[in-house]
Amino acid sequence: MTPTLIAGAVLLALLSSAGAQTAPKPAEPATVRANADFGATLPWADKQSFEDARRGFIAGIPGNVIAGTGPAPAWNMAAYDFLSGDAPPTVNPSLWRQAQLNAISGLFKVTDGMYQLRGLDLANMTIVEGKTGLIVIDPLLTAETSRAGLELYYQHRPKRPVVAVIYSHGHADHFGGVKGVTSDEEVAAGKVRIYAPDGFMETAIAENIIAGNAMSRRAAYQFGALLPPGSMGHVDTGLGKALSRGALTLIPPTDVITAKAPEQVIDGVPIEFILAPGSEAPAEMMMYFPQQRVLDTAEVTTQHMHNVYTIRGAEVRDANKWSGYISDVRERYAAKADTLIMSHHWPVYGTAGVDHFLVVQRDLYKFMHDQTVRLLNEGWTPGDIAETLKLPASLEKEWTAHGYYGTLSHNTRAIYQKYLGWYDANPAHLNPLPQSEEAKKQIEYMGGIDAVLAKARADYAKGEYRWVASVMSQAVFADPTNQAARQLAADALEQLGYQAEAGTWRGAYLSGAQELRRGVPKLPPPSTLNADTLKAVNLELFFDFLGVRLNAAKAEGKRLVLNWNFTDTKQQFTMNLENSALTWVEGRLAAKPDAGLTLTRDALNQFLLGRAKLPELMQQGLVKPEGDVRKFGELFAMFDNFTPDFPIVEPLKK
């Protein structure tokens, strides 16, 4: 998972604006019935997860709140104290159970010499006691929460230094808090080694750059980041409780784990690394600890169905390969593991339990993949597959196969997309009208907005929320100023959110309802590109991102040739603007450029972070210009500045 931080001040401002006309509504009778009927199908007698989640508990964070640098806390598990007793009508009972499990938080002993901090952020932080110090695995999303977790550990265990950090994979909730447990200075001095899988630096930041602004906006929906905690708001993400709010940091690895050297001894602790590239993340690795007989599957397995496609937006993952990694690790390690831990959720205990868990996870992804591909080969469309395909009864009874984060519905659509793309081969769908134009025609064909509203209200009363949400979306896109359509669309989305088993679907439905009632909030730019993460962006990716920002209309008819000469990295680039496309070539400088810059990468970073303007850097001698330096200003004036406050549930203002 790659989360995006949402400023606490924005959340507080949004919540304080709520009035009576924008408040959530209770569950409708149809939702009450739907949740009760769904609850009757669940294996409530199986309570093993609660026993496993509480096992080894030592202590929690005082007050269940971690302070932030501003008025808003970095983490507030106390806000979820409402998660007790049976599920209210406004929450799917299965998701309520998952939310209760994810609320069990604090410091836990896994086995001798191994501890976990759980429920202090979206992910877990694992601490392994070595010969001279501590090995920290996955230091959470922000420095504030990882620091608080380490301090909690020190309150109950000997205070020994951190000597190694392991990033299991390149999603921010597994490395962003690294500066809460160590520092650049300690790593530079050789006091701390940082280990990561092959390809980590190439992929950790990349997916957040090119399409990062859109992902940031969509992530707020997926994680319900702007929803207030409560039984009518945010209860859980499925993967963990919520996103922490604080400093996202990164220190590059000192040691890269490759397939050639998968076995390491770190501070006296033998670790067998199992690389799993292209599973849940492009670069990911699992770990086996033979002395402790513990298997750490990172995020390749979780206590639910994960995302083959994450609805915040990302490349589709390979469910077949994913299943294969689980199958392989089961064959190699299940019989040798007394405990299985993960980067999220609670452990699995006992060799038999570990084996059974891995079998369920293996077969879950294999079933989704094979059955989707079977049906698409028989001519089924994505919607037909998503609506019809059901898990077999043997998997349905397993809590760990339930879709709290991924869903069978959107995962099967993703598998279809992986093989056949977005087009379902029906020529009528090849070049449809733009959404707003199509919406206006559909509303017109249905007899006009008043007739549509009357029919939709009748269907809403019958509990047909999926259809009402769909047709009211058309109405809003046809006329976003129609308050009756907006309110009914919000009401339908809200009921769907109350019924959703997936935390991600609940977050999306309720976020959409909130914005239809209150409007789009003003959000700050994504905070994933900061001083630490910028260092991980290679120059090739940086120049590609500049091309993405180029406004074609502003560049129409213009031609520029610019040289970039980096003295510290020994890299040279020729950049060419022509035909409203920005291209570059590495390894050469143009003989007759319009302008050029000789500089260091650090000088570029200062400019990008807004710490210094180009003339200031030139005055300091950190940037040396060639030719007409104003040409760089002309180019920069053609770039768009992205902000994550574009509309989702209503038309984009073009």
PDB file of C-alpha atoms in Angstrom, residues 392-486:
ATOM      1  CA  PRO A 392     -16.379 -21.307  -3.100  1.00  0.00           C
ATOM      2  CA  ALA A 393     -17.991 -22.163   0.228  1.00  0.00           C
ATOM      3  CA  SER A 394     -14.673 -23.503   1.544  1.00  0.00           C
ATOM      4  CA  LEU A 395     -13.062 -20.055   1.150  1.00  0.00           C
ATOM      5  CA  GLU A 396     -16.166 -18.066   2.057  1.00  0.00           C
ATOM      6  CA  LYS A 397     -16.102 -19.536   5.572  1.00  0.00           C
ATOM      7  CA  GLU A 398     -12.534 -18.307   6.103  1.00  0.00           C
ATOM      8  CA  TRP A 399     -12.311 -14.863   7.694  1.00  0.00           C
ATOM      9  CA  THR A 400      -8.912 -14.387   6.024  1.00  0.00           C
ATOM     10  CA  ALA A 401     -10.523 -14.618   2.563  1.00  0.00           C
ATOM     11  CA  HIS A 402     -13.012 -11.811   3.167  1.00  0.00           C
ATOM     12  CA  GLY A 403     -12.675  -8.597   1.193  1.00  0.00           C
ATOM     13  CA  TYR A 404     -11.946  -5.945   3.781  1.00  0.00           C
ATOM     14  CA  TYR A 405      -9.408  -4.154   1.566  1.00  0.00           C
ATOM     15  CA  GLY A 406      -9.597  -5.747  -1.852  1.00  0.00           C
ATOM     16  CA  THR A 407     -12.882  -7.192  -3.068  1.00  0.00           C
ATOM     17  CA  LEU A 408     -13.691 -10.054  -5.396  1.00  0.00           C
ATOM     18  CA  SER A 409     -15.678  -7.584  -7.480  1.00  0.00           C
ATOM     19  CA  HIS A 410     -12.961  -5.062  -8.245  1.00  0.00           C
ATOM     20  CA  ASN A 411     -10.150  -7.629  -8.232  1.00  0.00           C
ATOM     21  CA  THR A 412     -11.793  -9.659 -11.008  1.00  0.00           C
ATOM     22  CA  ARG A 413     -12.249  -6.486 -13.038  1.00  0.00           C
ATOM     23  CA  ALA A 414      -8.535  -5.827 -12.563  1.00  0.00           C
ATOM     24  CA  ILE A 415      -7.538  -9.283 -13.750  1.00  0.00           C
ATOM     25  CA  TYR A 416      -9.700  -8.765 -16.847  1.00  0.00           C
ATOM     26  CA  GLN A 417      -7.953  -5.432 -17.417  1.00  0.00           C
ATOM     27  CA  LYS A 418      -4.520  -7.015 -17.058  1.00  0.00           C
ATOM     28  CA  TYR A 419      -5.212  -9.395 -19.919  1.00  0.00           C
ATOM     29  CA  LEU A 420      -7.642  -7.519 -22.161  1.00  0.00           C
ATOM     30  CA  GLY A 421      -7.532  -3.862 -21.101  1.00  0.00           C
ATOM     31  CA  TRP A 422     -10.443  -1.493 -20.515  1.00  0.00           C
ATOM     32  CA  TYR A 423     -12.309  -2.286 -23.752  1.00  0.00           C
ATOM     33  CA  ASP A 424     -14.908  -5.082 -23.590  1.00  0.00           C
ATOM     34  CA  ALA A 425     -14.973  -5.470 -27.410  1.00  0.00           C
ATOM     35  CA  ASN A 426     -18.471  -3.996 -27.784  1.00  0.00           C
ATOM     36  CA  PRO A 427     -18.043  -1.301 -30.486  1.00  0.00           C
ATOM     37  CA  ALA A 428     -20.699   0.840 -28.787  1.00  0.00           C
ATOM     38  CA  HIS A 429     -18.243   1.239 -25.924  1.00  0.00           C
ATOM     39  CA  LEU A 430     -15.265   2.044 -28.126  1.00  0.00           C
ATOM     40  CA  ASN A 431     -15.840   5.796 -28.365  1.00  0.00           C
ATOM     41  CA  PRO A 432     -18.692   6.851 -26.062  1.00  0.00           C
ATOM     42  CA  LEU A 433     -19.707  10.436 -25.447  1.00  0.00           C
ATOM     43  CA  PRO A 434     -17.912  12.341 -22.685  1.00  0.00           C
ATOM     44  CA  GLN A 435     -19.495  11.635 -19.312  1.00  0.00           C
ATOM     45  CA  SER A 436     -21.316  14.953 -18.919  1.00  0.00           C
ATOM     46  CA  GLU A 437     -22.673  14.897 -22.462  1.00  0.00           C
ATOM     47  CA  GLU A 438     -23.828  11.298 -22.118  1.00  0.00           C
ATOM     48  CA  ALA A 439     -25.452  12.126 -18.777  1.00  0.00           C
ATOM     49  CA  LYS A 440     -27.445  14.994 -20.278  1.00  0.00           C
ATOM     50  CA  LYS A 441     -28.724  12.800 -23.113  1.00  0.00           C
ATOM     51  CA  GLN A 442     -29.664   9.985 -20.729  1.00  0.00           C
ATOM     52  CA  ILE A 443     -31.591  12.308 -18.417  1.00  0.00           C
ATOM     53  CA  GLU A 444     -33.333  13.780 -21.459  1.00  0.00           C
ATOM     54  CA  TYR A 445     -34.278  10.299 -22.749  1.00  0.00           C
ATOM     55  CA  MET A 446     -35.633   9.381 -19.304  1.00  0.00           C
ATOM     56  CA  GLY A 447     -38.100  12.257 -19.424  1.00  0.00           C
ATOM     57  CA  GLY A 448     -36.157  15.035 -17.746  1.00  0.00           C
ATOM     58  CA  ILE A 449     -34.729  15.566 -14.286  1.00  0.00           C
ATOM     59  CA  ASP A 450     -38.068  15.794 -12.435  1.00  0.00           C
ATOM     60  CA  ALA A 451     -39.245  12.460 -13.811  1.00  0.00           C
ATOM     61  CA  VAL A 452     -35.887  10.857 -13.059  1.00  0.00           C
ATOM     62  CA  LEU A 453     -35.903  12.149  -9.473  1.00  0.00           C
ATOM     63  CA  ALA A 454     -39.419  10.849  -8.885  1.00  0.00           C
ATOM     64  CA  LYS A 455     -38.515   7.371 -10.136  1.00  0.00           C
ATOM     65  CA  ALA A 456     -35.212   7.360  -8.256  1.00  0.00           C
ATOM     66  CA  ARG A 457     -36.884   8.317  -4.971  1.00  0.00           C
ATOM     67  CA  ALA A 458     -39.273   5.387  -5.390  1.00  0.00           C
ATOM     68  CA  ASP A 459     -36.364   3.029  -6.049  1.00  0.00           C
ATOM     69  CA  TYR A 460     -34.477   4.449  -3.069  1.00  0.00           C
ATOM     70  CA  ALA A 461     -37.475   3.654  -0.873  1.00  0.00           C
ATOM     71  CA  LYS A 462     -37.262   0.070  -2.145  1.00  0.00           C
ATOM     72  CA  GLY A 463     -33.578  -0.144  -1.200  1.00  0.00           C
ATOM     73  CA  GLU A 464     -32.218  -0.169  -4.757  1.00  0.00           C
ATOM     74  CA  TYR A 465     -29.228   1.936  -3.784  1.00  0.00           C
ATOM     75  CA  ARG A 466     -26.815   0.722  -6.458  1.00  0.00           C
ATOM     76  CA  TRP A 467     -29.158   1.824  -9.213  1.00  0.00           C
ATOM     77  CA  VAL A 468     -30.078   5.092  -7.518  1.00  0.00           C
ATOM     78  CA  ALA A 469     -26.392   5.941  -7.028  1.00  0.00           C
ATOM     79  CA  SER A 470     -25.778   5.239 -10.713  1.00  0.00           C
ATOM     80  CA  VAL A 471     -28.687   7.222 -12.129  1.00  0.00           C
ATOM     81  CA  MET A 472     -28.203  10.110  -9.696  1.00  0.00           C
ATOM     82  CA  SER A 473     -24.566  10.278 -10.712  1.00  0.00           C
ATOM     83  CA  GLN A 474     -25.831  10.841 -14.240  1.00  0.00           C
ATOM     84  CA  ALA A 475     -28.144  13.535 -12.958  1.00  0.00           C
ATOM     85  CA  VAL A 476     -25.337  15.310 -11.104  1.00  0.00           C
ATOM     86  CA  PHE A 477     -23.065  15.171 -14.144  1.00  0.00           C
ATOM     87  CA  ALA A 478     -25.892  16.540 -16.266  1.00  0.00           C
ATOM     88  CA  ASP A 479     -26.518  19.389 -13.810  1.00  0.00           C
ATOM     89  CA  PRO A 480     -24.182  19.642 -10.806  1.00  0.00           C
ATOM     90  CA  THR A 481     -26.184  22.577  -9.405  1.00  0.00           C
ATOM     91  CA  ASN A 482     -29.305  20.465  -8.884  1.00  0.00           C
ATOM     92  CA  GLN A 483     -29.385  20.100  -5.099  1.00  0.00           C
ATOM     93  CA  ALA A 484     -32.154  17.479  -5.090  1.00  0.00           C
ATOM     94  CA  ALA A 485     -30.057  15.234  -7.332  1.00  0.00           C
ATOM     95  CA  ARG A 486     -26.946  15.806  -5.209  1.00  0.00           C
TER      96      ARG A 486
END
